[in-house]
CSV table of C-alpha atoms in Angstrom, one decimal:
chain,number,residue,atom,x,y,z
A,1,ASP,CA,-146.8,23.8,27.2
A,2,GLY,CA,-143.9,24.3,25.1
A,3,THR,CA,-141.5,23.0,27.4
A,4,ALA,CA,-142.9,20.0,28.9
A,5,VAL,CA,-141.7,16.5,27.6
A,6,ARG,CA,-144.7,14.5,25.9
A,7,LEU,CA,-143.7,11.0,26.8
A,8,VAL,CA,-146.9,9.5,25.7
A,9,ASP,CA,-146.4,10.7,22.1
A,10,SER,CA,-144.6,8.2,20.4
A,11,ALA,CA,-143.7,10.5,17.7
A,12,VAL,CA,-142.2,12.5,19.7
A,13,ALA,CA,-140.4,10.4,22.3
A,14,ILE,CA,-137.4,9.0,20.3
A,15,SER,CA,-135.6,5.8,21.7
A,16,VAL,CA,-131.8,7.2,21.3
A,17,ARG,CA,-129.0,7.5,23.6
A,18,THR,CA,-128.4,11.2,24.1
A,19,SER,CA,-125.6,13.6,24.9
A,20,LEU,CA,-125.0,14.4,28.7
A,21,LEU,CA,-123.3,17.8,27.5
A,22,PRO,CA,-124.7,20.9,29.5
A,23,LEU,CA,-127.4,23.2,27.5
A,24,ASN,CA,-128.2,26.4,28.3
A,25,ASP,CA,-132.1,27.3,29.1
A,26,GLU,CA,-132.7,28.2,25.5
A,27,VAL,CA,-131.7,25.0,23.9
A,28,GLN,CA,-133.2,22.7,26.9
A,29,ALA,CA,-136.4,24.3,26.1
A,30,ARG,CA,-136.1,24.1,22.4
A,31,LEU,CA,-135.2,20.3,23.0
A,32,SER,CA,-137.9,19.3,25.5
A,33,GLY,CA,-140.0,16.8,24.3
A,34,ARG,CA,-137.6,15.9,21.4
A,35,GLY,CA,-135.8,12.9,22.6
A,36,HIS,CA,-133.6,11.9,26.0
A,37,TRP,CA,-132.0,14.2,28.0
A,38,ALA,CA,-130.5,14.3,31.5
A,39,ALA,CA,-128.9,16.9,33.4
A,40,PRO,CA,-125.2,16.9,34.0
A,41,SER,CA,-126.1,17.4,37.5
A,42,ALA,CA,-127.4,13.7,37.4
A,43,ASN,CA,-124.0,12.1,37.3
A,44,GLU,CA,-123.4,13.6,40.9
A,45,ALA,CA,-125.9,11.4,42.6
A,46,LEU,CA,-123.9,8.4,41.2
A,47,LEU,CA,-120.6,7.9,43.1
A,48,ASP,CA,-119.1,4.7,41.5
A,49,PHE,CA,-121.1,5.0,37.7
A,50,ASP,CA,-121.5,7.5,35.4
A,51,ILE,CA,-124.4,8.2,33.2
A,52,CYS,CA,-123.7,6.8,29.5
A,53,GLY,CA,-126.8,6.9,27.7
A,54,LEU,CA,-130.7,7.1,28.1
A,55,THR,CA,-133.0,4.7,26.3
A,56,GLY,CA,-136.9,4.7,26.2
A,57,HIS,CA,-139.9,2.8,24.7
A,58,HIS,CA,-143.8,2.0,25.0
A,59,PRO,CA,-143.9,-1.1,26.8
A,60,LEU,CA,-146.0,-4.1,25.6
A,61,GLY,CA,-145.4,-3.4,22.0
A,62,GLY,CA,-146.8,0.0,22.1
A,63,GLU,CA,-150.2,-1.2,23.4
A,64,ARG,CA,-150.2,1.4,26.2
A,65,GLY,CA,-149.5,4.7,25.1
A,66,ASP,CA,-149.8,6.2,28.1
A,67,VAL,CA,-146.9,4.2,29.7
A,68,TYR,CA,-143.4,5.1,28.9
A,69,GLU,CA,-140.4,3.2,30.5
A,70,VAL,CA,-137.1,5.1,30.6
A,71,GLY,CA,-133.7,3.1,30.7
A,72,ILE,CA,-130.8,4.8,32.1
A,73,LEU,CA,-127.3,3.3,31.0
A,74,VAL,CA,-124.3,3.4,33.4
A,75,GLU,CA,-120.8,2.5,33.2
A,76,ARG,CA,-117.9,2.2,36.2
A,77,PRO,CA,-115.1,4.8,35.3
A,78,LEU,CA,-111.9,3.1,34.5
A,79,PHE,CA,-109.7,4.8,37.2
A,80,ALA,CA,-111.9,4.6,40.0
A,81,SER,CA,-110.6,3.8,43.5
A,82,TYR,CA,-110.9,0.0,42.9
A,83,PHE,CA,-108.4,0.3,40.1
A,84,TRP,CA,-105.9,2.2,42.5
A,85,ASP,CA,-106.6,-0.8,44.9
A,86,LEU,CA,-104.7,-3.3,42.1
A,87,VAL,CA,-102.3,-0.8,41.7
A,88,ILE,CA,-101.7,-0.8,44.9
A,89,MET,CA,-101.2,-4.3,45.4
A,90,ASN,CA,-99.0,-4.7,42.7
A,91,LEU,CA,-96.6,-1.8,44.1
A,92,LEU,CA,-96.6,-4.3,47.3
A,93,VAL,CA,-95.4,-6.9,45.3
A,94,MET,CA,-92.5,-4.7,44.1
A,95,LEU,CA,-91.8,-3.8,47.6
A,96,ALA,CA,-91.6,-7.7,48.5
A,97,ALA,CA,-88.9,-8.1,45.6
A,98,THR,CA,-86.6,-5.7,47.5
A,99,ALA,CA,-85.7,-8.4,49.9
A,100,PHE,CA,-83.5,-9.9,46.8
A,101,TRP,CA,-80.9,-7.0,47.5
A,102,ASP,CA,-80.9,-8.2,51.6
A,103,THR,CA,-77.6,-10.1,51.5
A,104,SER,CA,-75.9,-8.2,54.4
A,105,SER,CA,-77.1,-10.8,56.8
A,106,PRO,CA,-77.1,-14.9,56.6
A,107,ASP,CA,-80.0,-14.9,58.7
A,108,LEU,CA,-83.4,-15.7,56.9
A,109,SER,CA,-85.7,-13.6,59.2
A,110,SER,CA,-84.0,-10.6,57.4
A,111,ARG,CA,-85.1,-11.1,54.4
A,112,MET,CA,-88.6,-12.7,55.6
A,113,SER,CA,-89.5,-9.8,57.6
A,114,ILE,CA,-89.9,-8.2,54.4
A,115,SER,CA,-91.7,-10.6,52.7
A,116,LEU,CA,-94.5,-11.5,55.9
A,117,THR,CA,-94.9,-7.8,56.0
A,118,ILE,CA,-96.1,-7.5,52.4
A,119,ILE,CA,-98.1,-11.1,52.7
A,120,LEU,CA,-99.8,-9.4,56.1
A,121,THR,CA,-100.7,-6.4,54.3
A,122,LEU,CA,-102.3,-8.3,51.2
A,123,ALA,CA,-104.3,-10.4,53.4
A,124,ALA,CA,-105.7,-7.4,54.7
A,125,TYR,CA,-106.7,-6.2,51.4
A,126,THR,CA,-108.2,-9.6,50.4
A,127,SER,CA,-110.1,-10.2,53.6
A,128,SER,CA,-112.8,-7.6,52.6
A,129,ARG,CA,-114.3,-7.4,49.3
A,130,PRO,CA,-115.5,-4.1,47.7
A,131,ASN,CA,-119.1,-3.6,48.3
A,132,PRO,CA,-120.1,-4.2,44.4
A,133,ILE,CA,-118.8,-7.6,44.6
A,134,ALA,CA,-119.3,-8.5,47.8
A,135,LYS,CA,-122.0,-11.1,47.5
A,136,ALA,CA,-120.9,-12.2,43.9
A,137,PRO,CA,-120.3,-15.8,44.3
A,138,TYR,CA,-117.3,-16.2,41.5
A,139,VAL,CA,-114.2,-14.8,41.3
A,140,THR,CA,-114.4,-11.2,40.0
A,141,PHE,CA,-111.2,-9.6,38.2
A,142,HIS,CA,-110.4,-7.8,41.4
A,143,ASP,CA,-110.3,-10.9,43.2
A,144,TRP,CA,-107.9,-12.6,40.4
A,145,GLY,CA,-105.7,-9.3,41.1
A,146,GLU,CA,-105.6,-10.0,44.6
A,147,GLN,CA,-105.2,-13.9,44.3
A,148,MET,CA,-102.2,-13.0,41.7
A,149,CYS,CA,-100.4,-10.5,43.8
A,150,MET,CA,-100.6,-12.9,46.7
A,151,PHE,CA,-99.0,-15.9,44.5
A,152,LEU,CA,-96.2,-13.6,43.6
A,153,VAL,CA,-95.3,-12.5,47.1
A,154,THR,CA,-95.4,-15.9,48.0
A,155,GLY,CA,-92.8,-17.0,45.2
A,156,ILE,CA,-90.9,-14.5,46.8
A,157,SER,CA,-90.9,-15.8,50.1
A,158,VAL,CA,-89.7,-19.3,48.7
A,159,GLN,CA,-87.0,-17.5,46.8
A,160,ASN,CA,-85.6,-16.0,50.1
A,161,VAL,CA,-85.4,-19.5,51.4
A,162,VAL,CA,-83.5,-20.9,48.6
A,163,ALA,CA,-81.3,-17.9,48.5
A,164,VAL,CA,-80.4,-17.8,52.5
A,165,VAL,CA,-79.6,-21.8,52.2
A,166,LYS,CA,-77.6,-21.6,49.4
A,167,CYS,CA,-75.5,-18.6,50.0
A,168,GLY,CA,-76.0,-17.7,54.3
A,169,GLY,CA,-72.6,-19.1,54.6
A,170,GLN,CA,-71.0,-16.5,53.2
A,171,SER,CA,-71.0,-14.7,56.6
A,172,ASP,CA,-68.5,-15.7,59.3
A,173,ASP,CA,-71.4,-15.8,61.6
A,174,ALA,CA,-73.5,-18.5,60.0
A,175,PRO,CA,-73.8,-22.0,61.0
A,176,PRO,CA,-71.3,-24.8,59.9
A,177,TYR,CA,-73.9,-26.3,57.9
A,178,MET,CA,-74.8,-23.2,56.0
A,179,GLN,CA,-70.8,-22.5,55.5
A,180,ALA,CA,-70.6,-26.3,54.2
A,181,GLU,CA,-73.5,-25.5,52.1
A,182,PHE,CA,-72.1,-22.2,50.5
A,183,GLU,CA,-68.6,-24.1,49.7
A,184,GLN,CA,-71.1,-26.3,47.0
A,185,HIS,CA,-72.8,-23.5,45.8
A,186,GLN,CA,-70.2,-20.2,45.2
A,187,GLU,CA,-71.1,-19.5,41.7
A,188,PRO,CA,-74.9,-18.7,42.4
A,189,CYS,CA,-73.6,-16.5,45.3
A,190,GLU,CA,-71.3,-14.2,43.3
A,191,LEU,CA,-72.2,-10.8,42.2
A,192,GLY,CA,-74.6,-10.8,39.4
A,193,TRP,CA,-76.0,-8.3,36.8
A,194,CYS,CA,-78.5,-6.9,39.3
A,195,LEU,CA,-76.0,-5.8,41.5
A,196,SER,CA,-77.0,-8.7,43.9
A,197,ARG,CA,-76.2,-12.2,44.2
A,198,ASN,CA,-76.6,-14.7,40.7
A,199,VAL,CA,-79.3,-16.5,42.6
A,200,ASP,CA,-81.3,-13.6,43.6
A,201,CYS,CA,-80.7,-12.0,39.9
A,202,ASN,CA,-82.4,-15.3,38.6
A,203,GLY,CA,-85.1,-15.3,40.8
A,204,LEU,CA,-85.8,-11.4,39.7
A,205,ILE,CA,-86.2,-12.9,36.1
A,206,LEU,CA,-88.5,-15.5,37.2
A,207,LEU,CA,-90.7,-13.1,39.2
A,208,LEU,CA,-90.8,-10.9,36.1
A,209,ILE,CA,-91.6,-13.5,33.7
A,210,CYS,CA,-94.2,-14.5,36.0
A,211,TRP,CA,-95.6,-11.3,37.0
A,212,PHE,CA,-95.8,-10.1,33.2
A,213,GLY,CA,-97.5,-13.5,32.1
A,214,LEU,CA,-100.3,-13.2,34.8
A,215,ALA,CA,-100.7,-9.6,33.5
A,216,PHE,CA,-101.3,-10.3,30.2
A,217,TYR,CA,-103.3,-13.3,30.9
A,218,SER,CA,-105.3,-10.5,32.9
A,219,LEU,CA,-105.6,-8.3,30.1
A,220,ILE,CA,-107.2,-11.2,28.0
A,221,LEU,CA,-109.7,-12.0,31.0
A,222,LEU,CA,-110.8,-8.1,31.1
A,223,LEU,CA,-111.3,-7.9,27.4
């Protein structure tokens, strides 16, 4: 049969990585038995992976000519659903940073309502690991991304406490001790370059430094 793949013929079964480009019937029949080839529909059966190559060899050093092992090389697509999970978590950190511009109220609860909502959302993300790493005993890159975002949002919450303690006395409705604290820290409470108070602008700079530093370190871990 001219279309049969003769796997037991070591001169015909070639151990090479083979393209997955679609082939018409004529080309497929001509290449049958001349190497490894997978139909493009094979990728459809893999939800989280893509086939990137095929290999094959006779086991046991070629002593068994009637046995031929085929290996399938797979890779996870870069822009899979788990990639967008990391993007969403970083967007949540950006949303938490909007609390830096919440200066209309002297109450800490006004700012912390934003941060705590983001923290609860991140906690929901980190409570369950994706299926491919659910049983991994070590910290994966996905776990590291979640921990990094939680650390940044926690830092934003701490900065909110500092800003309210220093500048909450700007309001006439603030308690006397907050007004006294404001009298001692008027300069940090003035309008800054970020269109918020100086203390919030400084917090924004510190957040960006930590954020980009951790992102750079994450890329080093990934590469």
